CSV table of C-alpha atoms in Angstrom, one decimal:
chain,number,residue,atom,x,y,z
A,1,MET,CA,-12.1,-3.9,2.4
A,2,ILE,CA,-10.6,-1.7,5.2
A,3,VAL,CA,-6.7,-1.2,3.2
A,4,ALA,CA,-3.8,-0.7,5.4
A,5,GLU,CA,0.2,0.1,5.1
A,6,LYS,CA,3.3,-1.6,7.9
A,7,LYS,CA,4.1,0.7,10.2
A,8,PRO,CA,7.8,1.0,9.4
A,9,MET,CA,8.8,-0.8,12.4
A,10,GLU,CA,10.9,1.3,14.1
A,11,GLU,CA,8.8,3.5,14.7
A,12,ILE,CA,6.8,0.3,16.7
A,13,ILE,CA,10.1,-0.6,18.4
A,14,GLU,CA,10.0,3.1,19.9
A,15,GLU,CA,6.8,2.8,20.9
A,16,VAL,CA,7.2,-0.7,22.9
A,17,LYS,CA,10.7,-0.4,24.2
A,18,ARG,CA,9.8,-0.1,27.8
A,19,PHE,CA,7.3,-2.3,28.1
A,20,GLU,CA,8.3,-6.1,29.5
A,21,ASN,CA,6.2,-8.5,28.2
A,22,ILE,CA,4.4,-7.6,24.7
A,23,LEU,CA,1.8,-10.1,22.8
A,24,VAL,CA,1.4,-9.3,18.7
A,25,LEU,CA,-2.1,-9.2,17.9
A,26,GLY,CA,-3.2,-9.8,14.1
A,27,CYS,CA,-6.7,-9.6,13.0
A,28,ASN,CA,-7.7,-12.6,10.2
A,29,GLU,CA,-9.8,-10.2,8.3
A,30,CYS,CA,-9.2,-7.3,6.5
A,31,VAL,CA,-5.9,-6.7,7.4
A,32,THR,CA,-4.8,-10.1,6.7
A,33,VAL,CA,-6.5,-9.8,2.8
A,34,CYS,CA,-4.0,-7.3,2.0
A,35,GLU,CA,-1.4,-8.2,3.6
A,36,ALA,CA,-0.4,-6.3,6.3
A,37,GLY,CA,-1.3,-6.7,10.0
A,38,GLY,CA,-2.4,-10.7,9.4
A,39,LYS,CA,-0.7,-14.2,10.9
A,40,LYS,CA,2.3,-13.8,8.7
A,41,GLU,CA,3.2,-10.6,9.5
A,42,VAL,CA,2.5,-11.0,13.1
A,43,GLY,CA,4.8,-13.5,13.3
A,44,VAL,CA,7.5,-11.6,11.3
A,45,LEU,CA,7.1,-8.6,12.8
A,46,ALA,CA,6.9,-10.4,16.5
A,47,SER,CA,10.5,-11.9,15.7
A,48,ALA,CA,11.6,-9.1,14.3
A,49,LEU,CA,11.3,-7.4,17.5
A,50,ARG,CA,12.4,-10.7,20.1
A,51,MET,CA,15.4,-10.5,17.7
A,52,PHE,CA,16.4,-6.3,18.1
A,53,PHE,CA,15.4,-6.9,21.8
A,54,LEU,CA,18.2,-9.9,22.8
A,55,LYS,CA,20.1,-7.9,21.1
A,56,GLN,CA,20.1,-4.9,23.1
A,57,GLY,CA,20.8,-8.0,25.6
A,58,ARG,CA,17.0,-7.2,26.8
A,59,LYS,CA,15.3,-10.3,28.1
A,60,MET,CA,11.8,-9.6,26.2
A,61,ARG,CA,8.4,-12.1,26.1
A,62,ILE,CA,6.8,-11.4,22.5
A,63,ASP,CA,4.5,-13.9,21.9
A,64,GLU,CA,1.8,-13.8,18.9
A,65,ARG,CA,-1.7,-14.2,18.5
A,66,THR,CA,-3.8,-13.2,15.3
A,67,LEU,CA,-8.1,-13.2,15.8
A,68,GLU,CA,-10.9,-13.5,13.9
A,69,ARG,CA,-12.0,-10.3,14.9
A,70,GLN,CA,-10.5,-7.1,16.4
A,71,CYS,CA,-14.4,-5.7,15.9
A,72,ASP,CA,-15.9,-8.0,17.7
A,73,PRO,CA,-16.2,-8.3,21.8
A,74,GLU,CA,-16.4,-12.8,21.0
A,75,TYR,CA,-13.3,-12.3,19.3
A,76,LEU,CA,-11.5,-10.2,21.8
A,77,GLU,CA,-12.9,-11.8,24.9
A,78,GLU,CA,-10.4,-15.0,22.9
A,79,ILE,CA,-7.4,-12.7,25.2
A,80,ARG,CA,-9.3,-12.8,28.1
A,81,ASP,CA,-7.6,-15.1,30.1
A,82,VAL,CA,-4.0,-14.4,28.8
A,83,ALA,CA,-4.0,-10.5,29.0
A,84,ASP,CA,-3.4,-9.6,32.9
A,85,GLY,CA,0.3,-11.7,31.7
A,86,TYR,CA,1.1,-8.4,29.1
A,87,ASP,CA,2.3,-5.1,29.8
A,88,ALA,CA,1.6,-4.0,26.6
A,89,VAL,CA,-0.2,-5.5,23.1
A,90,VAL,CA,1.2,-4.1,19.9
A,91,SER,CA,-2.1,-4.8,17.4
A,92,LEU,CA,-1.4,-5.2,13.7
A,93,ALA,CA,-5.4,-5.0,13.2
A,94,CYS,CA,-7.0,-1.4,11.5
A,95,GLY,CA,-7.4,1.6,13.7
A,96,VAL,CA,-10.9,-0.1,14.3
A,97,GLY,CA,-9.2,-3.2,15.7
A,98,VAL,CA,-6.4,-0.7,18.3
A,99,GLN,CA,-9.7,0.8,18.8
A,100,PHE,CA,-11.6,-1.7,20.4
A,101,THR,CA,-9.5,-3.6,21.8
A,102,ALA,CA,-8.5,-0.9,24.0
A,103,GLU,CA,-11.8,-0.8,24.6
A,104,HIS,CA,-12.0,-3.9,26.4
A,105,TYR,CA,-9.1,-3.6,28.1
A,106,PRO,CA,-8.9,-0.4,30.2
A,107,ASN,CA,-5.9,-1.2,31.9
A,108,LEU,CA,-3.4,-2.7,29.2
A,109,PRO,CA,-2.1,-0.5,26.1
A,110,VAL,CA,-2.8,-0.4,22.9
A,111,TYR,CA,-0.7,0.3,19.5
A,112,PRO,CA,-1.2,0.1,16.2
A,113,GLY,CA,1.8,-1.8,14.2
A,114,VAL,CA,-0.4,-0.1,11.0
A,115,ASP,CA,-1.4,2.2,9.3
A,116,THR,CA,-5.5,2.6,7.8
A,117,CYS,CA,-6.0,3.5,4.9
A,118,PHE,CA,-9.0,3.9,3.8
A,119,MET,CA,-11.7,1.3,1.9
A,120,GLY,CA,-11.3,-1.0,-0.5
A,121,VAL,CA,-10.3,-3.1,-3.3
A,122,THR,CA,-7.5,-5.1,-4.7
A,123,GLU,CA,-7.0,-3.4,-8.0
A,124,ALA,CA,-3.7,-6.1,-8.2
A,125,ARG,CA,-1.5,-7.9,-6.9
A,126,GLY,CA,0.2,-5.2,-4.5
A,127,MET,CA,-2.4,-2.0,-5.7
A,128,TRP,CA,-4.9,-1.3,-3.4
A,129,THR,CA,-7.2,1.4,-3.9
A,130,GLU,CA,-9.8,3.0,-2.6
A,131,ARG,CA,-13.1,2.8,-3.5
A,132,CYS,CA,-15.3,4.0,-0.4
A,133,GLN,CA,-16.0,7.1,2.0
A,134,GLY,CA,-18.9,5.5,4.1
A,135,CYS,CA,-20.5,9.3,3.6
A,136,GLY,CA,-23.4,7.3,4.5
A,137,ARG,CA,-25.7,8.0,1.8
A,138,CYS,CA,-25.1,5.9,-1.5
A,139,ILE,CA,-25.8,7.6,-4.7
A,140,LEU,CA,-23.9,5.0,-7.0
A,141,ALA,CA,-27.2,4.0,-8.2
A,142,SER,CA,-27.1,7.2,-10.4
A,143,THR,CA,-23.5,7.2,-11.3
A,144,GLY,CA,-23.1,4.2,-12.8
A,145,GLY,CA,-21.9,2.7,-10.1
A,146,ILE,CA,-19.0,4.8,-9.8
A,147,CYS,CA,-18.5,6.8,-6.6
A,148,PRO,CA,-17.9,10.6,-6.9
A,149,VAL,CA,-17.3,10.9,-3.7
A,150,ALA,CA,-14.4,8.2,-2.9
A,151,ARG,CA,-13.0,8.7,-6.4
A,152,CYS,CA,-13.5,12.4,-7.6
A,153,ALA,CA,-11.1,14.1,-5.4
A,154,LYS,CA,-13.6,17.3,-5.6
A,155,ARG,CA,-16.6,15.3,-4.8
A,156,LEU,CA,-18.5,16.7,-7.7
A,157,PHE,CA,-21.1,15.3,-8.0
A,158,ASN,CA,-22.5,17.2,-11.4
A,159,GLY,CA,-19.3,16.2,-13.1
A,160,PRO,CA,-16.8,16.4,-14.9
A,161,CYS,CA,-14.3,20.0,-13.8
A,162,GLY,CA,-12.3,21.2,-16.3
A,163,GLY,CA,-9.4,19.6,-14.9
A,164,SER,CA,-10.2,16.6,-16.5
A,165,SER,CA,-8.3,16.0,-19.9
A,166,ASP,CA,-7.9,13.0,-21.5
A,167,GLY,CA,-9.5,10.7,-18.6
A,168,LYS,CA,-6.8,12.4,-16.0
A,169,CYS,CA,-7.5,14.6,-13.1
A,170,GLU,CA,-5.1,16.9,-12.7
A,171,ILE,CA,-4.1,16.2,-9.8
A,172,GLY,CA,-1.8,14.3,-11.8
A,173,LYS,CA,-1.5,11.7,-14.7
A,174,ASP,CA,-2.2,8.7,-12.6
A,175,THR,CA,-5.3,9.4,-11.0
A,176,VAL,CA,-8.5,8.5,-13.1
A,177,CYS,CA,-11.1,11.8,-13.9
A,178,ALA,CA,-14.2,9.3,-12.3
A,179,TRP,CA,-16.0,11.6,-14.0
A,180,GLN,CA,-15.1,9.9,-17.4
A,181,LEU,CA,-15.2,6.8,-16.0
A,182,ILE,CA,-18.9,7.5,-15.0
A,183,ILE,CA,-20.3,9.0,-18.4
A,184,ASP,CA,-18.6,6.5,-20.8
A,185,ARG,CA,-20.2,3.9,-18.0
A,186,LEU,CA,-23.7,5.1,-18.6
A,187,ARG,CA,-23.0,5.6,-22.6
A,188,ALA,CA,-21.9,1.5,-22.8
A,189,LEU,CA,-25.8,1.2,-20.3
A,190,GLY,CA,-27.1,2.9,-22.5
A,191,ARG,CA,-28.8,5.4,-19.6
A,192,MET,CA,-26.6,8.7,-20.5
A,193,GLU,CA,-30.2,10.1,-19.9
A,194,GLU,CA,-29.3,10.2,-16.6
A,195,TYR,CA,-26.6,11.7,-17.0
A,196,GLU,CA,-28.7,14.8,-18.4
A,197,ARG,CA,-29.7,15.0,-14.3
A,198,ILE,CA,-29.1,17.9,-12.2
A,199,ALA,CA,-27.6,16.0,-9.1
A,200,PRO,CA,-29.8,17.1,-6.0
A,201,ILE,CA,-27.0,18.5,-3.1
A,202,LYS,CA,-25.9,15.8,-1.0
A,203,ASP,CA,-26.8,15.7,2.6
A,204,TRP,CA,-23.9,15.4,4.1
A,205,SER,CA,-25.0,15.0,8.4
A,206,THR,CA,-24.5,11.4,7.1
A,207,ASP,CA,-20.8,11.4,6.2
A,208,ARG,CA,-18.0,12.4,9.2
A,209,ALA,CA,-19.4,15.9,9.2
A,210,GLY,CA,-21.9,15.3,10.9
A,211,GLY,CA,-20.1,13.4,13.4
A,212,PRO,CA,-19.2,10.4,14.9
A,213,ARG,CA,-21.9,8.0,13.5
A,214,LYS,CA,-23.8,5.2,14.9
A,215,ILE,CA,-26.3,2.5,13.7
A,216,VAL,CA,-28.7,1.4,15.9
A,217,ARG,CA,-31.2,-1.4,14.6
A,218,GLU,CA,-33.9,-1.9,17.0
A,219,ASP,CA,-35.1,-5.6,15.3
A,220,LEU,CA,-31.2,-7.1,15.9
A,221,ALA,CA,-30.7,-5.3,19.8
A,222,PRO,CA,-31.7,-8.0,22.6
B,1,MET,CA,31.5,-34.9,-9.1
B,2,ARG,CA,32.7,-35.3,-5.4
B,3,LEU,CA,33.3,-31.7,-4.7
B,4,SER,CA,33.7,-30.2,-1.3
B,5,TYR,CA,32.6,-27.4,0.3
B,6,PRO,CA,32.3,-25.8,3.9
B,7,ALA,CA,31.1,-28.9,6.4
B,8,ASP,CA,28.7,-25.5,8.5
B,9,ILE,CA,26.4,-25.3,6.2
B,10,ARG,CA,23.0,-26.9,6.6
B,11,ILE,CA,20.7,-27.5,3.5
B,12,VAL,CA,17.1,-27.3,3.5
B,13,ARG,CA,15.5,-28.9,0.4
B,14,VAL,CA,12.8,-26.3,-0.7
B,15,PRO,CA,10.7,-27.5,-3.8
B,16,CYS,CA,11.6,-23.8,-5.5
B,17,THR,CA,12.9,-21.0,-3.4
B,18,GLY,CA,9.3,-19.4,-4.4
B,19,LYS,CA,8.5,-21.5,-0.8
B,20,VAL,CA,10.6,-19.4,0.7
B,21,ASP,CA,9.0,-17.1,3.1
B,22,LEU,CA,9.9,-14.8,4.9
B,23,ILE,CA,9.5,-15.5,8.6
B,24,HIS,CA,12.1,-18.3,7.0
B,25,ILE,CA,14.6,-16.6,6.2
B,26,LEU,CA,14.3,-14.6,9.4
B,27,ARG,CA,13.1,-17.5,12.0
B,28,ALA,CA,16.6,-19.1,11.2
B,29,PHE,CA,18.5,-16.1,12.1
B,30,GLU,CA,16.1,-16.4,15.5
B,31,LYS,CA,17.8,-20.4,15.6
B,32,GLY,CA,21.9,-18.5,15.7
B,33,ALA,CA,22.3,-19.8,12.6
B,34,ASP,CA,24.8,-17.3,11.2
B,35,GLY,CA,23.8,-16.6,7.6
B,36,VAL,CA,21.7,-17.5,5.0
B,37,SER,CA,21.8,-18.0,1.6
B,38,VAL,CA,18.6,-18.9,-0.6
B,39,VAL,CA,19.6,-20.4,-3.9
B,40,GLY,CA,17.2,-20.6,-6.8
B,41,CYS,CA,17.2,-21.1,-10.2
B,42,MET,CA,18.1,-19.3,-12.9
B,43,GLU,CA,16.5,-15.2,-13.4
B,44,GLY,CA,13.8,-16.1,-16.6
B,45,ASP,CA,14.4,-20.0,-15.8
B,46,CYS,CA,12.4,-20.7,-13.3
B,47,HIS,CA,10.3,-23.6,-13.9
B,48,TYR,CA,6.7,-21.9,-11.9
B,49,ASN,CA,8.1,-18.2,-14.1
B,50,SER,CA,8.7,-16.0,-11.1
B,51,GLY,CA,9.5,-18.8,-8.0
B,52,ASN,CA,13.3,-17.0,-7.6
B,53,PHE,CA,11.6,-13.5,-8.2
B,54,ARG,CA,9.0,-13.7,-5.5
B,55,ALA,CA,12.6,-15.3,-3.5
B,56,LYS,CA,14.5,-12.0,-4.5
B,57,LYS,CA,12.3,-9.3,-3.3
B,58,ARG,CA,11.4,-12.0,0.5
B,59,VAL,CA,15.6,-11.6,0.7
B,60,ALA,CA,15.5,-7.8,0.2
B,61,GLN,CA,12.9,-8.0,2.4
B,62,ALA,CA,14.7,-9.5,4.9
B,63,ARG,CA,18.0,-7.7,4.2
B,64,GLN,CA,16.5,-4.7,5.5
B,65,ILE,CA,14.7,-6.6,8.8
B,66,LEU,CA,17.5,-7.4,9.6
B,67,ASP,CA,19.4,-3.9,9.3
B,68,THR,CA,17.3,-2.5,11.2
B,69,VAL,CA,16.7,-5.9,14.1
B,70,GLY,CA,21.1,-4.7,13.6
B,71,ILE,CA,21.7,-7.9,12.2
B,72,GLY,CA,22.7,-6.8,9.5
B,73,ALA,CA,21.8,-7.5,6.1
B,74,ASP,CA,24.9,-8.8,4.4
B,75,ARG,CA,23.6,-11.9,6.4
B,76,VAL,CA,21.5,-13.2,4.3
B,77,GLN,CA,22.6,-13.3,-0.3
B,78,MET,CA,20.6,-14.7,-3.0
B,79,TYR,CA,22.4,-16.8,-5.3
B,80,ASN,CA,21.1,-17.7,-9.1
B,81,LEU,CA,22.2,-21.2,-10.7
B,82,SER,CA,21.1,-23.7,-13.1
B,83,SER,CA,20.4,-27.3,-11.3
B,84,SER,CA,23.5,-28.9,-13.1
B,85,GLU,CA,26.2,-26.1,-12.1
B,86,GLY,CA,27.6,-27.5,-8.8
B,87,PRO,CA,31.4,-26.4,-9.2
B,88,ARG,CA,29.2,-23.3,-8.7
B,89,PHE,CA,27.5,-23.7,-5.7
B,90,ALA,CA,29.9,-25.1,-4.7
B,91,ARG,CA,32.4,-21.7,-5.9
B,92,PHE,CA,28.8,-19.9,-3.8
B,93,ALA,CA,28.4,-22.1,-0.4
B,94,GLU,CA,32.6,-21.1,0.0
B,95,GLU,CA,32.3,-17.6,-0.9
B,96,MET,CA,29.3,-16.8,1.5
B,97,ALA,CA,31.1,-19.4,4.4
B,98,GLU,CA,33.7,-17.2,3.6
B,99,LYS,CA,31.6,-13.8,4.0
B,100,ILE,CA,29.6,-14.9,7.9
B,101,ARG,CA,33.2,-15.9,9.2
B,102,ALA,CA,34.2,-12.2,8.8
B,103,LEU,CA,31.6,-10.9,10.0
B,104,GLY,CA,31.2,-13.4,12.8
B,105,PRO,CA,28.6,-14.1,14.8
B,106,ASN,CA,25.4,-13.7,14.6
B,107,PRO,CA,24.6,-11.4,17.3
B,108,VAL,CA,21.9,-12.4,18.4
B,109,ARG,CA,23.4,-16.2,19.3
B,110,ALA,CA,26.1,-13.7,20.7
B,111,ALA,CA,23.5,-11.5,23.2
B,112,ALA,CA,20.8,-15.1,24.1
B,113,ASN,CA,23.9,-16.8,25.2
B,114,GLN,CA,25.3,-14.4,27.2
B,115,MET,CA,22.2,-13.8,28.8
B,116,GLU,CA,22.0,-17.1,30.1
B,117,ASN,CA,25.4,-17.4,31.8
B,118,GLN,CA,24.4,-14.3,33.6
B,119,THR,CA,21.1,-15.7,34.2
B,120,GLY,CA,22.8,-18.9,35.0
B,121,GLY,CA,19.6,-20.7,32.9
B,122,GLY,CA,18.0,-21.0,30.4
B,123,ARG,CA,15.5,-18.7,27.7
């Protein structure tokens, strides 16, 4: 999932204070799971904003709505009939949703209510960690299912480096050495010969280095 | 026991304080409550193991938000007692009521009333 964190309320207040009619728009997907921008968080933020502005003596309309997704046009269309009634939207979706909402409603200012962080997993309740950087050419087959692009600080393909000690990375004691994990797993799977194979230079053109990316599927396109 | 405690407290019964969500506390203030106390079981004595600890965290979050919006963190308080401690409940109720009286009415409700008087209509 895409993992996001709630933005400080002060920051959101600062962005929207000049408007009168605001829609706080949540997303039912990733940000709901990581408890940053789902229906619950929409309720809390909207309630807090209403109280804040009321106390300032300002009569504002702050409504709540949560869409199934903000990254697909059909769900964004669900607010078409009410969008005109608002001066601004605070989107609690990830950066993708914020932008797509803005693209769909060109005359409506859209502000982010969360900081989008990474693609990751729920490792434990309240703890999310990164697993994928979307490099566009998956190499997990040769690394025992552990990604050195996302999890090795140096993105090494033939690791580990000299900074690995006791299974930890030199950048911090809390960071596991991805190559330690890879070796441990390959050994457990009886596939250590794969570790001996030198990985070729990676083609980074499918990563962000090649500019914004796009996929067109002729078989699906209308 | 026939204990008396302040009459201006409204009790909302929940199966466990773990059921109390952040939004419940905020809505109470939005609807005009002057203060909210969450009264849970003793720490370590939760029938569901962690319900009162969850409530404790949510009360802490509510306090932070109430400070940000200008209502003030002190209007929310978590108390812990055992279910047989009636006198202790009455004492907590007294304490909370006194504290809230000293703080005065909910500033959001006061602002809303003032705006209503100025415009002469409902919100």
